[in-house]
Coordinates of C-alpha atoms in Angstrom, one line a residue:
Chain S
X487 CA 0.0 0.0 0.0
X488 CA 1.6 3.3 -1.0
X489 CA 1.2 6.5 1.0
X490 CA -1.8 7.7 -1.0
X491 CA -3.7 4.5 -0.7
X492 CA -2.9 4.4 3.0
X493 CA -4.4 7.8 3.6
X494 CA -7.4 6.9 1.5
X495 CA -7.9 3.8 3.5
X496 CA -7.5 5.7 6.8
X497 CA -10.0 8.3 5.7
X498 CA -12.5 5.6 4.8
X499 CA -12.3 4.4 8.3
X500 CA -12.1 7.7 10.2
X501 CA -14.4 10.6 9.8
X502 CA -11.7 13.0 10.8
X503 CA -8.0 12.9 11.7
X504 CA -7.9 15.5 14.5
X505 CA -4.3 15.0 15.5
X506 CA -1.1 13.1 14.7
X507 CA 1.4 11.7 17.2
X508 CA 4.9 11.0 16.1
X509 CA 6.5 8.6 18.6
X510 CA 9.9 7.0 18.7
X511 CA 13.2 7.0 20.6
X512 CA 16.7 8.5 19.9
X513 CA 17.7 8.4 16.3
X514 CA 14.2 7.3 15.1
X515 CA 12.7 10.2 16.9
X516 CA 14.9 12.4 14.8
X517 CA 13.3 10.9 11.7
X518 CA 10.0 12.3 12.8
X519 CA 11.1 15.9 13.4
X520 CA 10.7 17.1 9.8
X521 CA 7.1 15.7 9.3
X522 CA 6.1 17.2 12.7
X523 CA 7.6 20.5 11.5
X524 CA 5.7 20.1 8.2
X525 CA 2.4 19.7 10.1
X526 CA 3.1 22.7 12.4
X527 CA 3.9 24.8 9.3
X528 CA 1.1 23.6 7.0
X529 CA -1.8 22.0 8.9
X530 CA -4.6 24.4 9.9
X531 CA -6.9 21.8 11.5
X532 CA -4.8 18.9 12.5
X533 CA -2.4 19.2 15.4
X534 CA 0.9 17.3 15.6
X535 CA 3.0 16.2 18.5
X536 CA 6.4 14.6 18.9
X537 CA 7.0 12.3 21.8
X538 CA 9.8 10.1 23.1
X539 CA 8.3 6.6 23.4
X540 CA 8.2 6.2 27.2
X541 CA 7.1 9.8 27.8
X542 CA 4.1 9.2 25.5
X543 CA 3.1 6.2 27.6
X544 CA 3.7 7.8 31.0
X545 CA 2.3 11.2 30.2
X546 CA -0.4 9.9 27.8
X547 CA -1.9 12.9 26.0
X548 CA -5.6 13.5 26.8
X549 CA -6.3 14.2 23.2
X550 CA -5.1 10.8 22.0
X551 CA -8.2 9.0 20.9
X552 CA -10.3 7.7 18.0
X553 CA -9.6 10.7 15.8
X554 CA -5.8 10.2 16.3
X555 CA -3.2 8.9 14.0
X556 CA -0.1 7.5 15.7
X557 CA 3.1 7.1 13.7
X558 CA 5.8 4.9 15.3
X559 CA 9.3 4.2 14.2
X560 CA 11.8 1.6 15.4
X561 CA 14.7 0.6 13.2
X562 CA 15.2 -2.7 14.8
X563 CA 11.5 -3.2 15.3
X564 CA 12.2 -4.2 18.9
X565 CA 12.2 -1.0 20.9
X566 CA 10.1 -1.9 24.0
X567 CA 8.9 1.7 24.6
X568 CA 7.6 2.0 21.1
X569 CA 5.8 -1.3 21.5
X570 CA 4.1 0.0 24.7
X571 CA 3.2 3.2 22.8
X572 CA 1.5 1.0 20.1
X573 CA -0.5 -0.7 22.8
X574 CA -1.6 2.5 24.4
X575 CA -2.6 4.0 21.1
X576 CA -4.7 1.1 20.0
X577 CA -6.4 0.9 23.4
X578 CA -7.4 4.5 22.9
X579 CA -8.9 3.7 19.5
X580 CA -6.2 5.5 17.4
X581 CA -5.0 4.1 14.1
X582 CA -1.3 3.1 14.3
X583 CA 1.3 3.2 11.5
X584 CA 4.7 1.6 12.1
X585 CA 8.0 2.1 10.3
X586 CA 10.6 -0.5 10.9
X587 CA 13.6 -1.9 8.9
X588 CA 12.9 -5.5 9.9
X589 CA 9.9 -7.5 8.9
X590 CA 8.2 -9.8 11.4
X591 CA 9.6 -7.9 14.4
X592 CA 7.3 -6.9 17.3
X593 CA 6.8 -3.3 16.2
X594 CA 6.3 -4.4 12.6
X595 CA 3.4 -6.5 13.8
X596 CA 1.9 -3.8 16.2
X597 CA 0.2 -1.4 13.8
X598 CA -2.8 -1.1 11.7
X599 CA -0.4 -0.3 8.9
X600 CA 3.1 -1.6 9.0
X601 CA 5.7 -0.1 6.6
X602 CA 9.1 -1.7 6.0
X603 CA 11.6 0.9 4.8
X604 CA 15.0 0.8 3.3
X605 CA 14.4 -0.3 -0.3
X606 CA 13.3 2.1 -3.0
X607 CA 10.1 4.2 -3.5
X608 CA 7.8 3.5 -6.4
X609 CA 9.5 6.4 -8.1
X610 CA 12.9 4.7 -7.6
X611 CA 14.3 7.0 -4.9
X612 CA 16.6 5.4 -2.5
X613 CA 16.7 8.0 0.2
X614 CA 13.0 8.6 -0.3
X615 CA 12.3 5.2 1.2
X616 CA 13.3 6.4 4.7
X617 CA 10.9 7.0 7.6
X618 CA 11.5 10.8 7.4
X619 CA 10.3 11.1 3.8
X620 CA 7.8 8.3 3.9
X621 CA 6.0 10.0 6.7
X622 CA 6.4 13.4 5.2
X623 CA 4.8 12.1 2.0
X624 CA 2.0 10.6 4.1
X625 CA 1.3 13.9 5.9
X626 CA 1.3 15.7 2.6
X627 CA -1.2 13.2 1.1
X628 CA -3.4 13.7 4.2
X629 CA -3.4 17.5 4.0
X630 CA -4.0 17.4 0.3
X631 CA -7.3 15.6 0.9
X632 CA -8.4 17.1 4.1
X633 CA -7.1 20.7 3.8
X634 CA -6.4 21.3 0.1
X635 CA -2.7 21.4 0.6
X636 CA -1.3 22.6 -2.7
X637 CA 2.3 21.4 -2.9
X638 CA 2.0 17.6 -2.9
X639 CA 3.4 17.5 -6.5
X640 CA 6.4 19.5 -5.3
X641 CA 6.9 17.0 -2.4
X642 CA 6.8 14.0 -4.8
X643 CA 9.1 15.8 -7.1
X644 CA 11.5 16.5 -4.2
X645 CA 11.5 12.8 -3.4
X646 CA 12.7 12.0 -6.9
X647 CA 15.5 14.6 -6.6
X648 CA 16.7 13.9 -3.0
X649 CA 19.2 11.2 -4.1
X650 CA 21.0 13.7 -6.3
X651 CA 20.9 16.4 -3.7
X652 CA 22.4 14.1 -1.1
X653 CA 25.0 12.6 -3.4
X654 CA 26.3 16.0 -4.4
X655 CA 26.2 17.5 -0.9
X656 CA 28.1 14.5 0.5
X657 CA 30.8 14.9 -2.2
X658 CA 31.0 18.6 -1.6
X659 CA 31.8 18.3 2.2
X660 CA 34.4 15.4 1.8
X661 CA 37.4 17.6 2.1
X662 CA 36.2 20.0 4.7
X663 CA 35.0 17.1 6.8
X664 CA 38.6 15.8 6.9
X665 CA 39.9 19.2 8.0
X666 CA 37.1 19.4 10.7
X667 CA 37.9 15.9 11.9
X668 CA 41.6 16.8 12.4
X669 CA 40.7 20.0 14.2
X670 CA 38.2 18.3 16.5
X671 CA 40.0 15.1 17.2
X672 CA 40.9 16.0 20.7
X673 CA 38.0 18.3 21.6
X674 CA 36.4 17.6 25.0
X675 CA 33.1 19.2 24.3
X676 CA 31.0 20.0 21.2
X677 CA 28.0 22.3 20.8
X678 CA 25.6 21.8 17.9
X679 CA 23.4 24.7 16.9
X680 CA 20.5 25.0 14.4
X681 CA 16.9 25.8 14.2
X682 CA 13.6 25.3 12.2
X683 CA 13.4 22.0 10.3
X684 CA 17.0 21.2 11.1
X685 CA 16.6 21.2 14.9
X686 CA 16.0 17.4 14.8
X687 CA 19.4 17.1 13.1
X688 CA 21.0 19.3 15.8
X689 CA 19.6 16.9 18.4
X690 CA 20.6 13.8 16.5
X691 CA 24.1 14.9 15.8
X692 CA 24.6 15.6 19.5
X693 CA 23.0 12.6 21.1
X694 CA 23.6 9.9 18.4
X695 CA 26.6 10.8 16.3
X696 CA 28.7 12.4 19.1
X697 CA 27.6 11.0 22.4
X698 CA 26.6 7.5 21.3
X699 CA 29.0 6.8 18.5
X700 CA 32.0 8.8 19.7
X701 CA 31.5 9.0 23.4
X702 CA 32.0 12.7 22.9
X703 CA 30.5 15.2 25.3
X704 CA 28.0 17.3 23.3
X705 CA 25.0 19.6 23.7
X706 CA 22.2 20.6 21.3
X707 CA 21.2 24.2 21.4
X708 CA 18.5 26.0 19.4
X709 CA 20.1 28.9 17.4
X710 CA 17.5 31.4 18.8
X711 CA 17.8 30.2 22.3
X712 CA 21.6 30.5 22.1
X713 CA 21.2 34.2 22.9
X714 CA 19.1 33.6 26.0
X715 CA 21.8 31.9 28.1
X716 CA 24.0 29.4 26.2
X717 CA 26.1 32.0 24.4
X718 CA 27.7 32.9 27.8
X719 CA 30.0 29.8 27.5
X720 CA 31.3 30.9 24.1
X721 CA 35.0 31.8 23.8
X722 CA 37.8 31.1 21.4
X723 CA 38.3 27.6 22.8
X724 CA 34.7 26.3 22.6
X725 CA 33.8 24.2 19.6
X726 CA 30.6 24.6 17.6
X727 CA 28.9 23.0 14.6
X728 CA 26.2 25.2 13.1
X729 CA 23.6 23.8 10.7
X730 CA 22.6 26.8 8.7
X731 CA 19.2 26.3 7.2
X732 CA 18.0 27.7 3.8
X733 CA 14.5 28.7 4.6
X734 CA 12.8 31.1 7.0
X735 CA 14.7 29.8 9.9
X736 CA 18.0 30.8 8.4
X737 CA 18.1 34.2 10.0
X738 CA 18.3 32.6 13.5
X739 CA 21.3 30.5 12.4
X740 CA 22.9 33.5 10.7
X741 CA 22.6 35.5 13.9
X742 CA 24.5 32.8 15.8
X743 CA 27.2 32.5 13.2
X744 CA 27.6 36.3 13.2
X745 CA 28.2 36.1 17.0
X746 CA 30.6 33.2 16.7
X747 CA 32.6 35.0 14.1
X748 CA 33.2 37.8 16.6
X749 CA 33.6 35.9 19.9
X750 CA 34.3 32.3 18.9
X751 CA 37.0 30.8 16.8
X752 CA 36.4 27.0 16.5
X753 CA 33.1 26.7 14.6
X754 CA 32.1 24.8 11.5
X755 CA 29.2 26.1 9.4
X756 CA 27.3 23.6 7.3
X757 CA 25.3 25.7 5.0
X758 CA 22.2 24.2 3.3
X759 CA 22.1 26.9 0.6
X760 CA 25.7 26.2 -0.4
X761 CA 25.1 22.4 -0.5
X762 CA 22.7 22.6 -3.4
X763 CA 19.3 21.7 -1.9
X764 CA 17.8 24.4 -4.1
X765 CA 17.1 22.1 -7.0
X766 CA 14.0 21.2 -4.9
X767 CA 11.1 23.6 -5.1
X768 CA 11.4 26.4 -2.6
X769 CA 7.9 25.9 -1.3
X770 CA 8.9 22.5 0.1
X771 CA 12.7 22.4 0.3
X772 CA 12.7 23.1 4.0
X773 CA 11.2 19.6 4.6
X774 CA 14.0 18.0 2.6
X775 CA 17.1 19.7 4.0
X776 CA 17.1 17.7 7.3
X777 CA 17.8 14.4 5.4
X778 CA 20.5 16.2 3.5
X779 CA 22.0 17.5 6.7
X780 CA 21.9 14.0 8.2
X781 CA 23.8 12.4 5.4
X782 CA 26.3 15.3 5.2
X783 CA 26.9 15.0 9.0
X784 CA 27.5 11.3 8.5
X785 CA 30.5 12.3 6.4
X786 CA 31.8 14.5 9.2
X787 CA 31.4 12.0 11.9
X788 CA 33.1 9.3 9.8
X789 CA 36.2 11.4 9.6
X790 CA 36.3 11.9 13.4
X791 CA 35.8 8.2 13.9
X792 CA 38.6 7.4 11.5
X793 CA 41.1 9.8 13.1
X794 CA 40.2 8.7 16.6
X795 CA 40.3 5.0 15.7
X796 CA 36.9 4.8 17.4
X797 CA 34.5 3.1 14.9
X798 CA 31.0 4.5 14.8
X799 CA 29.6 1.1 15.8
X800 CA 31.6 0.8 19.1
X801 CA 29.3 0.7 22.2
X802 CA 30.0 0.0 25.8
X803 CA 26.4 -0.2 27.0
X804 CA 23.9 -0.3 24.2
X805 CA 23.0 -3.9 23.4
X806 CA 25.8 -5.0 25.6
X807 CA 24.6 -4.7 29.2
X808 CA 21.2 -4.9 30.9
X809 CA 19.4 -1.6 31.5
Chain W
X1129 CA -8.7 41.0 36.3
X1130 CA -8.0 37.6 38.0
X1131 CA -7.5 34.4 35.9
X1132 CA -11.2 33.4 36.1
X1133 CA -12.4 36.8 35.0
X1134 CA -9.9 36.8 32.2
X1135 CA -11.1 33.4 30.9
X1136 CA -14.7 34.5 31.1
X1137 CA -13.8 37.6 29.2
X1138 CA -12.0 35.6 26.5
X1139 CA -14.8 33.2 26.1
X1140 CA -17.2 36.1 25.8
X1141 CA -15.1 37.3 22.8
X1142 CA -14.2 33.9 21.2
X1143 CA -16.6 31.1 20.4
X1144 CA -13.9 28.6 20.8
X1145 CA -10.3 28.4 21.9
X1146 CA -8.9 25.8 19.5
X1147 CA -5.3 26.0 20.5
X1148 CA -2.9 27.8 22.9
X1149 CA 0.6 28.9 22.0
X1150 CA 3.2 29.4 24.8
X1151 CA 5.9 31.7 23.4
X1152 CA 9.0 33.0 25.2
X1153 CA 12.8 32.8 25.3
X1154 CA 15.3 31.1 27.6
X1155 CA 14.3 31.3 31.3
X1156 CA 10.8 32.6 30.5
X1157 CA 10.3 29.7 28.1
X1158 CA 10.9 27.4 31.0
X1159 CA 8.1 29.1 32.9
X1160 CA 5.7 27.8 30.2
X1161 CA 6.8 24.2 30.2
X1162 CA 4.4 23.1 33.1
X1163 CA 1.3 24.7 31.7
X1164 CA 2.0 23.2 28.2
X1165 CA 2.5 19.9 29.9
X1166 CA -0.8 20.4 31.8
X1167 CA -2.6 21.0 28.5
X1168 CA -1.1 17.9 26.9
X1169 CA -2.1 15.9 29.9
X1170 CA -5.6 17.3 30.4
X1171 CA -7.0 18.9 27.4
X1172 CA -9.1 16.8 25.0
X1173 CA -10.0 19.4 22.5
X1174 CA -7.5 22.2 22.8
X1175 CA -4.0 21.7 21.5
X1176 CA -1.0 23.4 23.1
X1177 CA 2.4 24.3 21.6
X1178 CA 5.6 25.7 23.1
X1179 CA 7.8 27.9 21.0
X1180 CA 11.0 29.9 21.3
X1181 CA 10.0 33.5 20.3
X1182 CA 11.9 33.8 17.1
X1183 CA 11.0 30.3 15.9
X1184 CA 7.4 31.1 16.4
X1185 CA 7.8 34.2 14.1
X1186 CA 10.0 32.5 11.4
X1187 CA 8.1 29.2 11.3
X1188 CA 4.7 30.6 12.0
X1189 CA 2.2 27.8 12.8
X1190 CA -0.5 27.4 10.2
X1191 CA -3.1 26.8 12.9
X1192 CA -2.4 30.2 14.5
X1193 CA -5.6 32.2 14.0
X1194 CA -8.7 33.7 15.4
X1195 CA -9.4 30.7 17.6
X1196 CA -5.9 30.8 19.2
X1197 CA -4.8 32.1 22.5
X1198 CA -1.1 33.2 22.6
X1199 CA 0.6 33.5 26.0
X1200 CA 3.8 35.5 26.0
X1201 CA 6.4 36.0 28.8
X1202 CA 9.3 38.4 29.1
X1203 CA 10.7 39.2 32.5
X1204 CA 12.1 42.5 31.4
X1205 CA 9.2 43.2 29.1
X1206 CA 11.7 44.1 26.4
X1207 CA 12.6 40.9 24.6
X1208 CA 12.4 41.8 20.8
X1209 CA 11.5 38.3 19.7
X1210 CA 8.5 38.2 22.1
X1211 CA 7.4 41.6 20.8
X1212 CA 7.5 40.3 17.2
X1213 CA 5.5 37.2 18.3
X1214 CA 2.9 39.5 19.8
X1215 CA 2.6 41.4 16.5
X1216 CA 2.3 38.2 14.5
X1217 CA -0.3 36.7 16.8
X1218 CA -2.5 39.9 16.7
X1219 CA -2.2 40.0 12.9
X1220 CA -3.6 36.5 12.8
X1221 CA -6.5 37.5 15.0
X1222 CA -5.4 35.6 18.1
X1223 CA -5.9 36.9 21.6
X1224 CA -2.7 37.7 23.3
X1225 CA -1.9 37.5 27.0
X1226 CA 1.4 38.9 28.2
X1227 CA 3.3 38.2 31.5
X1228 CA 6.0 40.7 32.4
X1229 CA 7.6 41.9 35.6
X1230 CA 7.8 45.5 34.5
X1231 CA 4.8 47.7 33.8
X1232 CA 4.8 50.0 30.9
X1233 CA 7.4 48.0 28.9
X1234 CA 6.9 47.1 25.2
X1235 CA 5.7 43.5 25.9
X1236 CA 3.5 44.7 28.8
X1237 CA 1.7 47.0 26.3
X1238 CA 1.5 44.4 23.5
X1239 CA -1.3 42.1 24.6
X1240 CA -5.0 42.1 24.8
X1241 CA -4.5 41.1 28.5
X1242 CA -1.3 42.2 30.2
X1243 CA -0.3 40.7 33.5
X1244 CA 2.3 42.0 35.8
X1245 CA 3.7 39.3 38.1
X1246 CA 5.8 39.2 41.2
X1247 CA 3.5 40.4 44.0
X1248 CA 1.0 38.1 45.6
X1249 CA -2.0 36.3 44.4
X1250 CA -5.5 37.1 45.7
X1251 CA -5.1 34.2 48.1
X1252 CA -1.8 35.6 49.4
X1253 CA 0.6 33.2 47.7
X1254 CA 4.0 34.6 46.9
X1255 CA 5.2 31.9 44.5
X1256 CA 1.7 31.6 43.1
X1257 CA 2.2 35.0 41.5
X1258 CA 4.7 33.7 39.0
X1259 CA 4.2 33.2 35.2
X1260 CA 4.3 29.4 35.6
X1261 CA 1.5 29.2 38.2
X1262 CA -0.5 32.2 36.8
X1263 CA -0.7 30.5 33.4
X1264 CA -1.3 27.1 34.9
X1265 CA -4.3 28.5 36.8
X1266 CA -5.5 30.2 33.6
X1267 CA -5.4 27.0 31.7
X1268 CA -7.2 25.2 34.5
X1269 CA -9.9 27.9 34.5
X1270 CA -10.2 27.5 30.7
X1271 CA -10.6 23.7 30.8
X1272 CA -13.0 23.9 33.7
X1273 CA -15.4 25.9 31.6
X1274 CA -14.8 24.3 28.2
X1275 CA -14.1 20.7 29.1
X1276 CA -15.4 20.1 32.6
X1277 CA -12.0 19.8 34.0
X1278 CA -12.5 18.5 37.5
X1279 CA -9.5 19.5 39.6
X1280 CA -9.6 23.3 39.5
X1281 CA -10.1 23.4 43.3
X1282 CA -7.1 21.3 43.8
X1283 CA -5.1 23.6 41.6
X1284 CA -6.2 26.6 43.6
X1285 CA -5.5 24.8 46.8
X1286 CA -2.0 23.9 45.5
X1287 CA -1.3 27.6 44.9
X1288 CA -2.1 28.3 48.5
X1289 CA 0.3 25.6 49.6
X1290 CA 3.2 26.1 47.2
X1291 CA 5.0 28.7 49.4
X1292 CA 5.2 26.2 52.3
X1293 CA 6.4 23.4 49.9
X1294 CA 9.1 25.6 48.4
X1295 CA 10.2 26.9 51.8
X1296 CA 10.6 23.4 53.3
X1297 CA 12.3 22.0 50.2
X1298 CA 14.8 24.8 50.0
X1299 CA 15.7 24.3 53.6
X1300 CA 16.0 20.6 53.2
X1301 CA 18.6 20.8 50.4
X1302 CA 20.7 23.4 52.1
X1303 CA 23.4 21.0 53.4
X1304 CA 23.6 18.7 50.5
X1305 CA 23.8 21.7 48.0
X1306 CA 27.0 22.7 49.9
X1307 CA 28.4 19.2 49.5
X1308 CA 27.4 19.2 45.8
X1309 CA 28.9 22.6 45.2
X1310 CA 32.3 21.5 46.6
X1311 CA 32.2 18.3 44.6
X1312 CA 31.4 20.1 41.3
X1313 CA 33.5 23.2 41.8
X1314 CA 36.0 22.1 39.2
X1315 CA 33.8 20.1 36.9
X1316 CA 34.2 20.8 33.1
X1317 CA 30.9 19.4 32.0
X1318 CA 27.5 18.8 33.6
X1319 CA 24.7 16.7 32.4
X1320 CA 21.2 17.4 33.6
X1321 CA 18.6 14.6 33.4
X1322 CA 14.8 14.5 34.0
X1323 CA 11.5 13.9 32.3
X1324 CA 7.8 14.7 32.4
X1325 CA 6.7 18.0 33.9
X1326 CA 10.3 18.6 35.1
X1327 CA 11.9 18.6 31.6
X1328 CA 11.6 22.4 31.5
X1329 CA 13.7 22.5 34.7
X1330 CA 16.3 20.2 33.1
X1331 CA 16.5 22.6 30.2
X1332 CA 16.6 25.7 32.4
X1333 CA 19.2 24.4 34.8
X1334 CA 21.5 23.5 31.9
X1335 CA 21.1 26.7 29.8
X1336 CA 20.4 29.3 32.4
X1337 CA 21.8 28.3 35.7
X1338 CA 24.9 26.5 34.4
X1339 CA 25.8 28.0 30.9
X1340 CA 24.6 31.5 31.4
X1341 CA 25.2 32.1 35.1
X1342 CA 28.3 29.9 35.7
X1343 CA 29.8 29.7 32.1
X1344 CA 29.7 26.0 32.8
X1345 CA 29.5 23.5 29.9
X1346 CA 26.2 21.7 30.3
X1347 CA 23.7 19.5 28.4
X1348 CA 20.0 18.7 29.0
X1349 CA 19.0 15.1 28.4
X1350 CA 15.5 13.6 28.7
X1351 CA 15.7 10.6 31.1
X1352 CA 14.0 8.3 28.6
X1353 CA 16.2 9.4 25.7
X1354 CA 19.3 8.9 27.8
X1355 CA 19.1 5.2 26.9
X1356 CA 19.0 5.8 23.2
X1357 CA 22.4 7.3 22.8
X1358 CA 23.5 9.7 25.5
X1359 CA 24.3 7.1 28.1
X1360 CA 27.3 6.0 26.1
X1361 CA 29.3 8.9 27.5
X1362 CA 28.6 7.8 31.1
X1363 CA 31.6 6.8 33.2
X1364 CA 32.8 7.3 36.7
X1365 CA 34.1 10.7 35.8
X1366 CA 31.0 12.2 34.2
X1367 CA 28.9 14.5 36.3
X1368 CA 25.1 14.3 36.4
X1369 CA 22.2 16.0 38.1
X1370 CA 18.9 14.0 38.0
X1371 CA 15.6 15.6 38.8
X1372 CA 13.5 12.7 39.9
X1373 CA 9.8 13.4 39.5
X1374 CA 7.1 12.2 41.8
X1375 CA 4.4 11.3 39.3
X1376 CA 3.9 9.0 36.3
X1377 CA 7.2 10.1 34.8
X1378 CA 9.2 9.0 37.8
X1379 CA 9.9 5.5 36.3
X1380 CA 11.9 7.1 33.6
X1381 CA 14.1 9.0 36.0
X1382 CA 14.4 5.9 38.3
X1383 CA 15.7 3.9 35.3
X1384 CA 18.4 6.5 34.7
X1385 CA 19.4 6.6 38.4
X1386 CA 19.6 2.8 38.5
X1387 CA 22.0 2.9 35.5
X1388 CA 24.1 5.7 37.0
X1389 CA 24.4 3.8 40.3
X1390 CA 26.0 1.0 38.4
X1391 CA 28.1 2.8 35.8
X1392 CA 28.5 6.3 37.1
X1393 CA 29.8 7.7 40.3
X1394 CA 29.3 11.5 40.3
X1395 CA 25.6 12.1 40.2
X1396 CA 23.2 14.1 42.4
X1397 CA 19.6 13.0 42.7
X1398 CA 17.1 15.6 43.6
X1399 CA 14.0 13.7 44.5
X1400 CA 10.6 15.5 44.4
X1401 CA 9.0 12.8 46.6
X1402 CA 11.6 13.3 49.3
X1403 CA 11.2 17.1 49.2
X1404 CA 7.6 17.1 50.4
X1405 CA 5.6 18.2 47.5
X1406 CA 3.0 15.6 48.5
X1407 CA 1.0 18.0 50.7
X1408 CA -0.4 19.1 47.3
X1409 CA -3.2 16.8 46.0
X1410 CA -1.8 14.0 43.9
X1411 CA -4.1 14.7 41.0
X1412 CA -2.4 18.0 40.4
X1413 CA 1.0 17.8 42.2
X1414 CA 2.9 17.1 39.0
X1415 CA 2.1 20.6 37.8
X1416 CA 3.6 22.1 40.9
X1417 CA 6.8 20.2 41.3
X1418 CA 8.6 22.1 38.5
X1419 CA 8.5 25.4 40.5
X1420 CA 9.7 23.5 43.5
X1421 CA 12.6 22.0 41.5
X1422 CA 13.4 25.5 40.2
X1423 CA 13.7 27.0 43.6
X1424 CA 15.6 24.0 45.0
X1425 CA 18.1 24.2 42.1
X1426 CA 18.6 27.9 42.9
X1427 CA 20.0 26.7 46.2
X1428 CA 22.4 24.4 44.4
X1429 CA 23.6 26.9 41.9
X1430 CA 24.1 29.5 44.6
X1431 CA 26.6 27.2 46.4
X1432 CA 28.5 26.6 43.2
X1433 CA 28.6 30.4 42.5
X1434 CA 29.9 31.1 46.0
X1435 CA 32.7 28.5 45.9
X1436 CA 33.8 29.6 42.5
X1437 CA 33.6 33.3 43.3
X1438 CA 31.6 33.6 40.1
X1439 CA 28.4 35.5 41.1
X1440 CA 25.2 34.4 39.3
X1441 CA 24.7 37.8 37.8
X1442 CA 28.1 37.9 36.0
X1443 CA 27.7 38.2 32.3
X1444 CA 30.2 38.7 29.5
X1445 CA 27.8 39.1 26.6
X1446 CA 24.2 39.4 27.7
X1447 CA 23.2 43.0 28.0
X1448 CA 26.9 44.0 27.6
X1449 CA 27.7 43.7 23.9
X1450 CA 25.6 44.0 20.7
X1451 CA 24.2 40.8 19.2

């Protein structure tokens, strides 16, 4: 069932989709940041919420009910918190859509609709078959029917172009990622800044790429919030990575960069505009830059891992000890 | 106009309040975390959103309109981003409520309803006259009328008790805050963990109390998300503060504490249950513990500031240079 058929099927069952809950943990939660951002930016009559799995279960939203759609993501398909979230959602009468990479896993069996990702979309896109773009497409299909959303064609066109965008962007940062890796090899602490649709990437680069994969102290800071406290730690010795967006949020990132130019010294700017996302229609490009940022930052983290001789897969706790 | 009269006045003007936007920056944003959490937990038909001021303006939500209520907070009353947010909200036809400490300031003049906080509530509560509890009370009044919310009396009763709770809790941590200050005096990096209603405190302690007021590297981590990446940096030398909630979210914090007991060594647990918030009715106590945590953590940060001879008011950029 493709995203359009899925939405048609959902709307045949439900009179109204009043709200959408995006629920996952860690790296999978990051996948849902752009579609949540899309809903906030585009949906007039359907609210969207982003929850870490266990928080969703413990602090169950009062508005979760029969008019709700709950999207769950678990790469392994085994995340217990996501499974609990599925149970709660179904108890409340919501429709559940799951995204997993592994078929036959508990999460893959827990939804009303269960999507396996990681192959290719109908249109042949490789990166389009990721939770972030599959769920973005799904939301765009939903709003097209329920609210006359006007840019679905541009979304679909963006999905056909994302492979090219990502390929070019990754190539473009190859050299500077090496320089960055060498400069950061011995850094104790790393701040990651960004805003708008890229804030999920800011979070993900800090908690997954740095903390989890490099055992690197890191913190994620919203570019606008930077000026309301966090900038007081800035000096010539503090390290920053800034994801500079291309859309309306860009001014917040620019302001932070302007400040870092004056009072910092060790900062890396990763600029969406420069990386060529603009072959995607400007009305929707904001929803695609996060995946580009993610893949580009994979190039950066790989260089750090290589220099430190600390492979990205190395864990001391995750999947190794009981917790 | 007290909160009840304000809601009655609003509902006389608006047929329906479809959604509520809480908009502020930095420390003031933290004030709005508990009422946003209250709305998520209690409101069946009214959605709530929390935005940093500039993000709200740049990524203006599509659902912001005539059926919206926008709550703004600026302690100084001069925050430019909050002023921009007020303009946007009024352009869209929303009703705007402002909370400021200073009368006659731009933000204080920008709303349909403008509240000055920092004196005492009608019932004589000192801490009750803070943005966090004034806006909590406002939301409880709203839901009482629109959704038959049943615990307004318990909320009002909680406001009469919060001064006692905070006074006792601050006294109780006095000695251990001294020990903690001495232990952390030379720490390079501080992680702050917590979940549920206290997550705003986790954020605030990291970005305001530590980064802004102590120029201390810090990161805020959700207790549930800790296990999906961040815990890989944990070792016997990494410093943590865990805010352990008393309600449904407590299990997430307990899990993190259990892990830290095994693999960490330098962690401070600040336990809401132990601090005596339970004189407030259990149906609403979760919405009051954040203010208790805030005041308790003020005791902690003061000890650090004293030992470091780095007064909490010391700034190098905020209000000192152009940015």
